[in-house]
CSV table of C-alpha atoms in Angstrom, one decimal:
chain,number,residue,atom,x,y,z
H,1,MET,CA,-20.9,-15.3,-7.6
H,2,LYS,CA,-20.8,-17.6,-4.6
H,3,ASN,CA,-20.8,-16.0,-1.0
H,4,TYR,CA,-17.8,-18.1,0.0
H,5,LYS,CA,-15.8,-16.7,-3.1
H,6,VAL,CA,-16.4,-13.3,-1.8
H,7,LEU,CA,-15.7,-14.4,1.9
H,8,THR,CA,-12.2,-15.8,0.6
H,9,GLY,CA,-11.5,-12.7,-1.1
H,10,ILE,CA,-12.2,-10.7,2.2
H,11,VAL,CA,-9.7,-13.0,4.5
H,12,LEU,CA,-7.4,-12.9,1.7
H,13,LEU,CA,-7.3,-9.0,1.6
H,14,VAL,CA,-7.2,-8.6,5.5
H,15,LEU,CA,-4.2,-11.2,5.5
H,16,SER,CA,-2.4,-9.0,2.7
H,17,THR,CA,-3.0,-5.9,5.3
H,18,TRP,CA,-1.4,-7.7,7.9
H,19,ALA,CA,1.6,-8.7,5.7
H,20,LEU,CA,1.8,-5.0,4.2
H,21,SER,CA,2.3,-3.7,7.8
H,22,THR,CA,4.7,-6.1,9.0
H,23,GLN,CA,6.8,-5.1,5.7
H,24,GLU,CA,6.4,-1.5,7.0
H,25,ALA,CA,7.3,-2.1,10.2
H,26,SER,CA,10.3,-4.2,9.7
H,27,GLY,CA,11.5,-1.5,7.6
H,28,LYS,CA,11.1,1.1,10.0
H,29,TRP,CA,12.9,-0.9,12.5
H,30,LEU,CA,15.8,-1.4,10.3
H,31,MET,CA,16.4,2.1,9.7
H,32,GLN,CA,16.0,3.0,13.3
H,33,PHE,CA,19.0,0.2,13.0
H,34,SER,CA,21.0,3.2,10.6
H,35,MET,CA,20.2,1.0,7.9
H,36,PRO,CA,20.8,3.5,5.0
H,37,LEU,CA,17.0,3.5,2.9
H,38,PHE,CA,18.3,3.5,-0.8
H,39,VAL,CA,20.2,0.5,0.7
H,40,LEU,CA,17.0,-0.9,2.0
H,41,LEU,CA,15.2,-0.3,-0.9
H,42,PHE,CA,17.9,-2.6,-3.0
H,43,PHE,CA,17.0,-5.3,-1.1
H,44,ARG,CA,13.3,-4.5,-0.9
H,45,PHE,CA,12.6,-4.6,-4.6
H,46,GLY,CA,15.4,-7.4,-5.5
H,47,GLN,CA,13.7,-9.5,-3.5
H,48,GLN,CA,10.4,-9.0,-5.3
H,49,VAL,CA,11.8,-9.4,-8.1
H,50,LEU,CA,13.2,-13.1,-7.1
H,51,LEU,CA,10.1,-14.2,-5.8
H,52,VAL,CA,7.6,-13.4,-8.5
H,53,LEU,CA,9.7,-15.1,-10.8
H,54,ALA,CA,10.2,-17.9,-8.7
H,55,ILE,CA,6.0,-18.4,-8.7
H,56,THR,CA,5.4,-17.1,-12.4
H,57,LEU,CA,8.4,-18.6,-14.5
H,58,PRO,CA,7.1,-22.3,-14.0
H,59,GLU,CA,3.8,-21.4,-14.8
H,60,LYS,CA,3.9,-19.0,-17.2
H,61,GLY,CA,7.7,-18.8,-18.6
H,62,LEU,CA,9.4,-15.8,-20.3
H,63,SER,CA,5.5,-15.0,-21.3
H,64,VAL,CA,5.3,-13.1,-17.8
H,65,PHE,CA,7.6,-10.3,-18.8
H,66,ARG,CA,5.4,-9.5,-21.8
H,67,SER,CA,3.2,-6.1,-21.4
H,68,LYS,CA,1.0,-4.5,-23.9
H,69,ASN,CA,2.3,-1.2,-22.5
H,70,TYR,CA,5.7,-1.1,-21.5
H,71,PRO,CA,6.3,2.9,-21.1
H,72,MET,CA,3.2,2.5,-18.5
H,73,GLN,CA,4.7,-0.1,-16.6
H,74,ILE,CA,7.8,1.8,-16.3
H,75,ILE,CA,6.0,4.8,-15.0
H,76,ARG,CA,4.2,2.8,-12.8
H,77,GLY,CA,7.1,0.5,-11.3
H,78,SER,CA,8.5,4.2,-10.7
H,79,THR,CA,5.8,5.1,-8.5
H,80,SER,CA,6.1,2.4,-6.9
H,81,LEU,CA,9.7,3.3,-6.0
H,82,PHE,CA,9.4,6.6,-4.8
H,83,ALA,CA,6.1,5.4,-3.2
H,84,MET,CA,8.0,2.8,-0.7
H,85,LEU,CA,10.4,5.5,-0.6
H,86,ALA,CA,8.1,8.3,0.6
H,87,VAL,CA,6.4,5.4,3.0
H,88,PHE,CA,9.5,4.4,4.7
H,89,MET,CA,10.6,8.2,5.1
H,90,ALA,CA,7.5,8.9,6.8
H,91,LEU,CA,7.9,5.9,9.0
H,92,SER,CA,11.2,6.8,10.1
H,93,TYR,CA,9.9,10.1,12.0
H,94,LEU,CA,6.1,9.0,12.8
H,95,PRO,CA,4.4,6.5,14.9
H,96,GLN,CA,3.2,3.9,11.8
H,97,ALA,CA,-0.5,4.0,12.9
H,98,GLU,CA,-0.7,7.9,12.2
H,99,ALA,CA,1.5,7.4,9.1
H,100,THR,CA,-0.6,5.1,7.4
H,101,ALA,CA,-3.4,6.9,8.5
H,102,ILE,CA,-1.8,9.7,6.3
H,103,TYR,CA,-1.0,7.9,3.0
H,104,PHE,CA,-4.8,6.5,3.1
H,105,LEU,CA,-5.9,9.4,1.9
H,106,ALA,CA,-4.9,8.0,-1.8
H,107,PRO,CA,-8.0,6.1,-2.2
H,108,LEU,CA,-10.1,9.0,-1.7
H,109,LEU,CA,-7.9,11.3,-4.3
H,110,VAL,CA,-8.1,8.2,-6.8
H,111,LEU,CA,-11.9,9.1,-6.7
H,112,CYS,CA,-11.5,12.7,-6.9
H,113,ILE,CA,-8.9,12.6,-10.0
H,114,ALA,CA,-10.1,9.7,-11.7
H,115,PRO,CA,-12.4,11.5,-14.0
H,116,TRP,CA,-9.7,13.3,-15.5
H,117,PHE,CA,-7.5,10.6,-16.1
H,118,LEU,CA,-9.7,7.5,-16.5
H,119,GLY,CA,-12.5,9.0,-18.3
H,120,GLU,CA,-14.9,8.4,-15.2
H,121,PRO,CA,-18.2,10.7,-14.3
H,122,SER,CA,-17.4,13.0,-11.8
H,123,ARG,CA,-19.5,12.7,-8.8
H,124,TRP,CA,-20.3,15.3,-5.4
H,125,HIS,CA,-19.9,12.6,-2.9
H,126,ARG,CA,-16.1,11.7,-4.0
H,127,TRP,CA,-15.3,15.3,-3.3
H,128,VAL,CA,-17.2,15.5,-0.1
H,129,ALA,CA,-15.5,12.3,1.2
H,130,ALA,CA,-11.9,13.8,-0.1
H,131,ILE,CA,-12.5,16.9,2.0
H,132,VAL,CA,-13.7,15.1,5.0
H,133,GLY,CA,-10.9,12.7,4.9
H,134,PHE,CA,-8.4,15.4,4.6
H,135,LEU,CA,-9.7,16.7,7.7
H,136,GLY,CA,-9.4,13.9,9.2
H,137,VAL,CA,-5.9,13.9,8.8
H,138,MET,CA,-5.8,17.3,10.2
H,139,ILE,CA,-7.0,16.2,13.1
H,140,ILE,CA,-4.5,13.4,13.4
H,141,VAL,CA,-1.7,15.9,12.4
H,142,ARG,CA,-3.2,18.5,14.7
H,143,PRO,CA,-0.7,21.0,16.6
H,144,GLY,CA,0.4,19.3,19.8
H,145,ALA,CA,-0.1,16.0,18.6
H,146,GLY,CA,3.7,15.6,18.7
H,147,LEU,CA,4.2,14.8,15.1
H,148,HIS,CA,7.3,15.6,13.3
H,149,PRO,CA,6.2,17.8,10.5
H,150,ILE,CA,8.5,16.1,7.9
H,151,GLY,CA,7.3,13.0,8.6
H,152,VAL,CA,3.9,14.7,7.8
H,153,GLY,CA,5.0,15.5,4.8
H,154,TYR,CA,6.3,12.6,3.4
H,155,GLY,CA,3.2,10.9,4.3
H,156,LEU,CA,0.9,13.0,2.2
H,157,LEU,CA,3.6,13.1,-0.5
H,158,ALA,CA,3.5,9.2,-0.2
H,159,ALA,CA,-0.3,9.4,-0.7
H,160,ILE,CA,-0.3,11.5,-3.7
H,161,ILE,CA,2.6,9.0,-5.1
H,162,ILE,CA,0.5,6.1,-4.4
H,163,ALA,CA,-2.8,7.6,-6.1
H,164,THR,CA,-0.5,8.0,-9.1
H,165,GLN,CA,0.4,4.3,-9.0
H,166,TYR,CA,-3.2,3.4,-8.5
H,167,LEU,CA,-4.2,5.2,-11.8
H,168,CYS,CA,-1.3,3.9,-13.8
H,169,THR,CA,-2.5,0.3,-12.5
H,170,ARG,CA,-5.9,1.3,-13.9
H,171,LYS,CA,-4.3,2.1,-16.9
H,172,LEU,CA,-2.7,-1.4,-16.9
H,173,ALA,CA,-6.1,-3.5,-16.7
H,174,ALA,CA,-4.9,-5.4,-20.1
H,175,ASP,CA,-1.3,-6.9,-18.6
H,176,ASP,CA,-1.5,-9.6,-16.0
H,177,SER,CA,-1.7,-8.6,-12.6
H,178,LYS,CA,1.6,-10.4,-11.5
H,179,THR,CA,3.0,-9.3,-14.9
H,180,THR,CA,2.6,-5.8,-13.1
H,181,LEU,CA,4.2,-7.1,-10.2
H,182,LEU,CA,7.2,-8.2,-11.7
H,183,TRP,CA,7.5,-5.0,-13.7
H,184,SER,CA,7.4,-2.8,-10.2
H,185,GLY,CA,10.2,-5.0,-8.9
H,186,ILE,CA,12.3,-4.9,-11.6
H,187,VAL,CA,12.2,-0.8,-12.1
H,188,GLY,CA,12.6,-0.5,-8.2
H,189,PHE,CA,15.6,-3.0,-8.1
H,190,VAL,CA,17.2,-0.8,-11.2
H,191,GLY,CA,16.4,2.2,-9.1
H,192,GLY,CA,17.8,0.5,-5.9
H,193,ILE,CA,20.7,-0.4,-8.0
H,194,ILE,CA,21.2,3.4,-9.3
H,195,LEU,CA,20.7,4.6,-5.6
H,196,ALA,CA,22.2,2.4,-3.3
H,197,PRO,CA,26.3,2.9,-4.4
H,198,PHE,CA,25.4,6.7,-2.8
H,199,GLN,CA,25.2,4.8,0.5
H,200,LEU,CA,26.7,1.8,-0.1
H,201,SER,CA,29.7,2.3,2.4
H,202,GLU,CA,27.5,3.5,5.1
H,203,GLY,CA,25.2,0.6,4.6
H,204,ILE,CA,28.4,-1.5,4.3
H,205,ALA,CA,29.2,-0.6,7.8
H,206,VAL,CA,25.9,-1.1,9.3
H,207,MET,CA,25.4,-4.3,8.1
H,208,ARG,CA,28.3,-5.9,9.1
H,209,GLU,CA,27.6,-5.1,12.7
H,210,PHE,CA,23.5,-7.3,12.1
H,211,GLU,CA,23.0,-10.3,13.8
H,212,LEU,CA,20.5,-12.8,12.4
H,213,TRP,CA,17.5,-11.4,13.5
H,214,GLN,CA,18.2,-8.2,11.9
H,215,TRP,CA,18.8,-10.2,8.7
H,216,LEU,CA,15.5,-11.6,9.0
H,217,LEU,CA,14.0,-8.0,9.0
H,218,VAL,CA,15.8,-7.4,5.9
H,219,ILE,CA,14.2,-10.8,4.1
H,220,ASN,CA,10.9,-9.6,5.7
H,221,THR,CA,10.8,-6.0,3.9
H,222,GLY,CA,10.9,-8.2,0.6
H,223,VAL,CA,9.2,-11.4,1.5
H,224,PHE,CA,5.9,-9.9,3.5
H,225,GLY,CA,5.8,-6.7,0.9
H,226,THR,CA,5.5,-9.2,-2.5
H,227,LEU,CA,3.1,-11.8,-0.2
H,228,GLY,CA,0.7,-8.7,0.5
H,229,HIS,CA,0.8,-7.6,-3.2
H,230,LEU,CA,0.0,-11.8,-4.0
H,231,LEU,CA,-2.6,-11.8,-1.2
H,232,GLN,CA,-4.2,-8.8,-2.9
H,233,ILE,CA,-4.2,-10.3,-6.5
H,234,LYS,CA,-5.7,-13.3,-5.4
H,235,ALA,CA,-8.4,-11.4,-3.3
H,236,TYR,CA,-9.5,-9.6,-6.3
H,237,GLN,CA,-9.8,-12.8,-8.4
H,238,GLN,CA,-12.2,-13.8,-5.9
H,239,ALA,CA,-14.2,-10.9,-5.6
H,240,PRO,CA,-14.7,-7.2,-7.2
H,241,ALA,CA,-12.3,-4.6,-6.1
H,242,SER,CA,-14.8,-2.2,-5.5
H,243,LEU,CA,-16.7,-4.8,-3.3
H,244,LEU,CA,-13.5,-5.3,-1.2
H,245,ALA,CA,-12.0,-1.7,-1.1
H,246,PRO,CA,-13.4,-0.5,2.6
H,247,PHE,CA,-11.8,-3.9,4.2
H,248,SER,CA,-8.5,-2.6,3.0
H,249,TYR,CA,-8.9,0.6,5.7
H,250,LEU,CA,-8.1,-2.5,8.5
H,251,GLN,CA,-4.1,-2.2,7.2
H,252,ILE,CA,-4.5,0.9,10.0
H,253,ILE,CA,-5.6,-1.6,12.5
H,254,ALA,CA,-3.0,-3.8,11.6
H,255,ALA,CA,-0.4,-0.7,11.9
H,256,ALA,CA,-1.4,0.4,14.8
H,257,ALA,CA,-1.3,-3.2,16.9
H,258,LEU,CA,2.4,-3.8,15.2
H,259,GLY,CA,3.7,0.1,16.6
H,260,LEU,CA,2.0,-1.1,20.0
H,261,ALA,CA,3.5,-4.5,20.4
H,262,ILE,CA,7.0,-3.0,18.7
H,263,TRP,CA,7.4,0.6,19.9
H,264,GLY,CA,4.6,0.9,22.5
H,265,GLN,CA,3.2,3.7,20.0
H,266,PHE,CA,-0.7,4.0,20.2
H,267,PRO,CA,-2.8,7.0,18.9
H,268,ASP,CA,-4.5,9.3,21.1
H,269,LEU,CA,-7.9,9.4,21.8
H,270,LEU,CA,-7.9,12.5,19.2
H,271,GLY,CA,-5.7,10.6,17.0
H,272,TRP,CA,-8.1,7.6,16.7
H,273,LEU,CA,-11.0,9.9,16.0
H,274,GLY,CA,-9.2,11.5,13.0
H,275,ILE,CA,-8.0,7.4,12.1
H,276,PHE,CA,-11.7,6.6,12.0
H,277,ILE,CA,-12.9,10.2,10.1
H,278,VAL,CA,-10.5,8.9,7.2
H,279,CYS,CA,-11.9,5.1,7.2
H,280,ALA,CA,-15.4,6.7,7.3
H,281,SER,CA,-15.3,8.6,4.4
H,282,GLY,CA,-13.4,6.2,2.7
H,283,VAL,CA,-15.8,3.8,3.3
H,284,VAL,CA,-18.9,5.6,3.0
H,285,ALA,CA,-18.0,6.8,-0.4
H,286,THR,CA,-17.2,3.3,-1.6
H,287,ILE,CA,-20.9,2.1,-0.4
H,288,ILE,CA,-22.3,5.1,-2.3
H,289,GLU,CA,-20.2,3.8,-5.1
H,290,TRP,CA,-21.8,0.4,-4.9
H,291,ARG,CA,-25.1,1.9,-5.2
H,292,ASN,CA,-24.2,3.3,-8.5
H,293,ASN,CA,-23.1,-0.4,-9.5
H,294,GLN,CA,-25.8,-3.0,-10.5
H,295,GLU,CA,-23.5,-5.8,-10.1
H,296,ILE,CA,-22.1,-4.9,-7.1
H,297,LYS,CA,-25.7,-3.9,-5.3
H,298,GLN,CA,-26.9,-7.0,-6.4
H,299,LEU,CA,-24.3,-9.0,-5.2
H,300,VAL,CA,-24.5,-7.6,-1.9
H,301,GLU,CA,-28.1,-8.3,-1.4
H,302,LYS,CA,-27.6,-11.7,-1.9
H,303,MET,CA,-25.2,-12.0,0.6
H,304,ILE,CA,-27.6,-10.5,3.0
H,305,ASP,CA,-30.4,-12.3,2.0
H,306,THR,CA,-28.8,-15.4,1.9
H,307,LYS,CA,-28.0,-14.9,5.8
């Protein structure tokens, strides 16, 4: 594999972190304007379905709907819906950087539970990384940090659901990633259709008062959310997922930058210490995984030798 492909993958993944953070900032902002969450989810996933179909139908036709495991697609789509719900609820109570750092426990949880669900070997460093990462979260949410406990609870719930979503994604490795993205949108959209009527009258009253820029925020949630996942797909086509994993933590930096720019919210020194511990535990665990993977190890060594 040529080095430029790896670098392209890294750039695409970094761009995806900004796209996903923009989606979350848009959703947080809309809820501050009293947009009901269920209505927001309806628009978010509806746009995902339309965008993925617009991109894939000309190339793949109706075959994009075909899956080798429809039940798992429905389960994964459900986790995507509930993860988005939990993330937006956490964001409605917490600053964006802190909320993002909390649910970034998910990759560490996956490392711990993968042996039971994916048949991977159990390794001690995974448990150490998860425990250290959780201690980092405890520093972020410490007493005196001023973080709402309900928001913290939703952030931890989001981490658990996102970890489950990752496991489902691994189970769907035989399917085209765009097919999985489409089915996630379909299941989420159906969930939005079911849930939105409970808040429809409230949603209509709020959206009647929206100005153009607020409608652009609604569009942002779907466009940037879908774009973020499409960029991830492209990134993983350029380089192995395990090699790119450490760069996903840059989403916390993107979240902090947007939180500062929009709301003037920025983690304090201890908050950054906790964020650093969460990120470092994930990155160190990934580097150890590299050492156990000869293909990744040789690729990294080749990149270093050619610089």
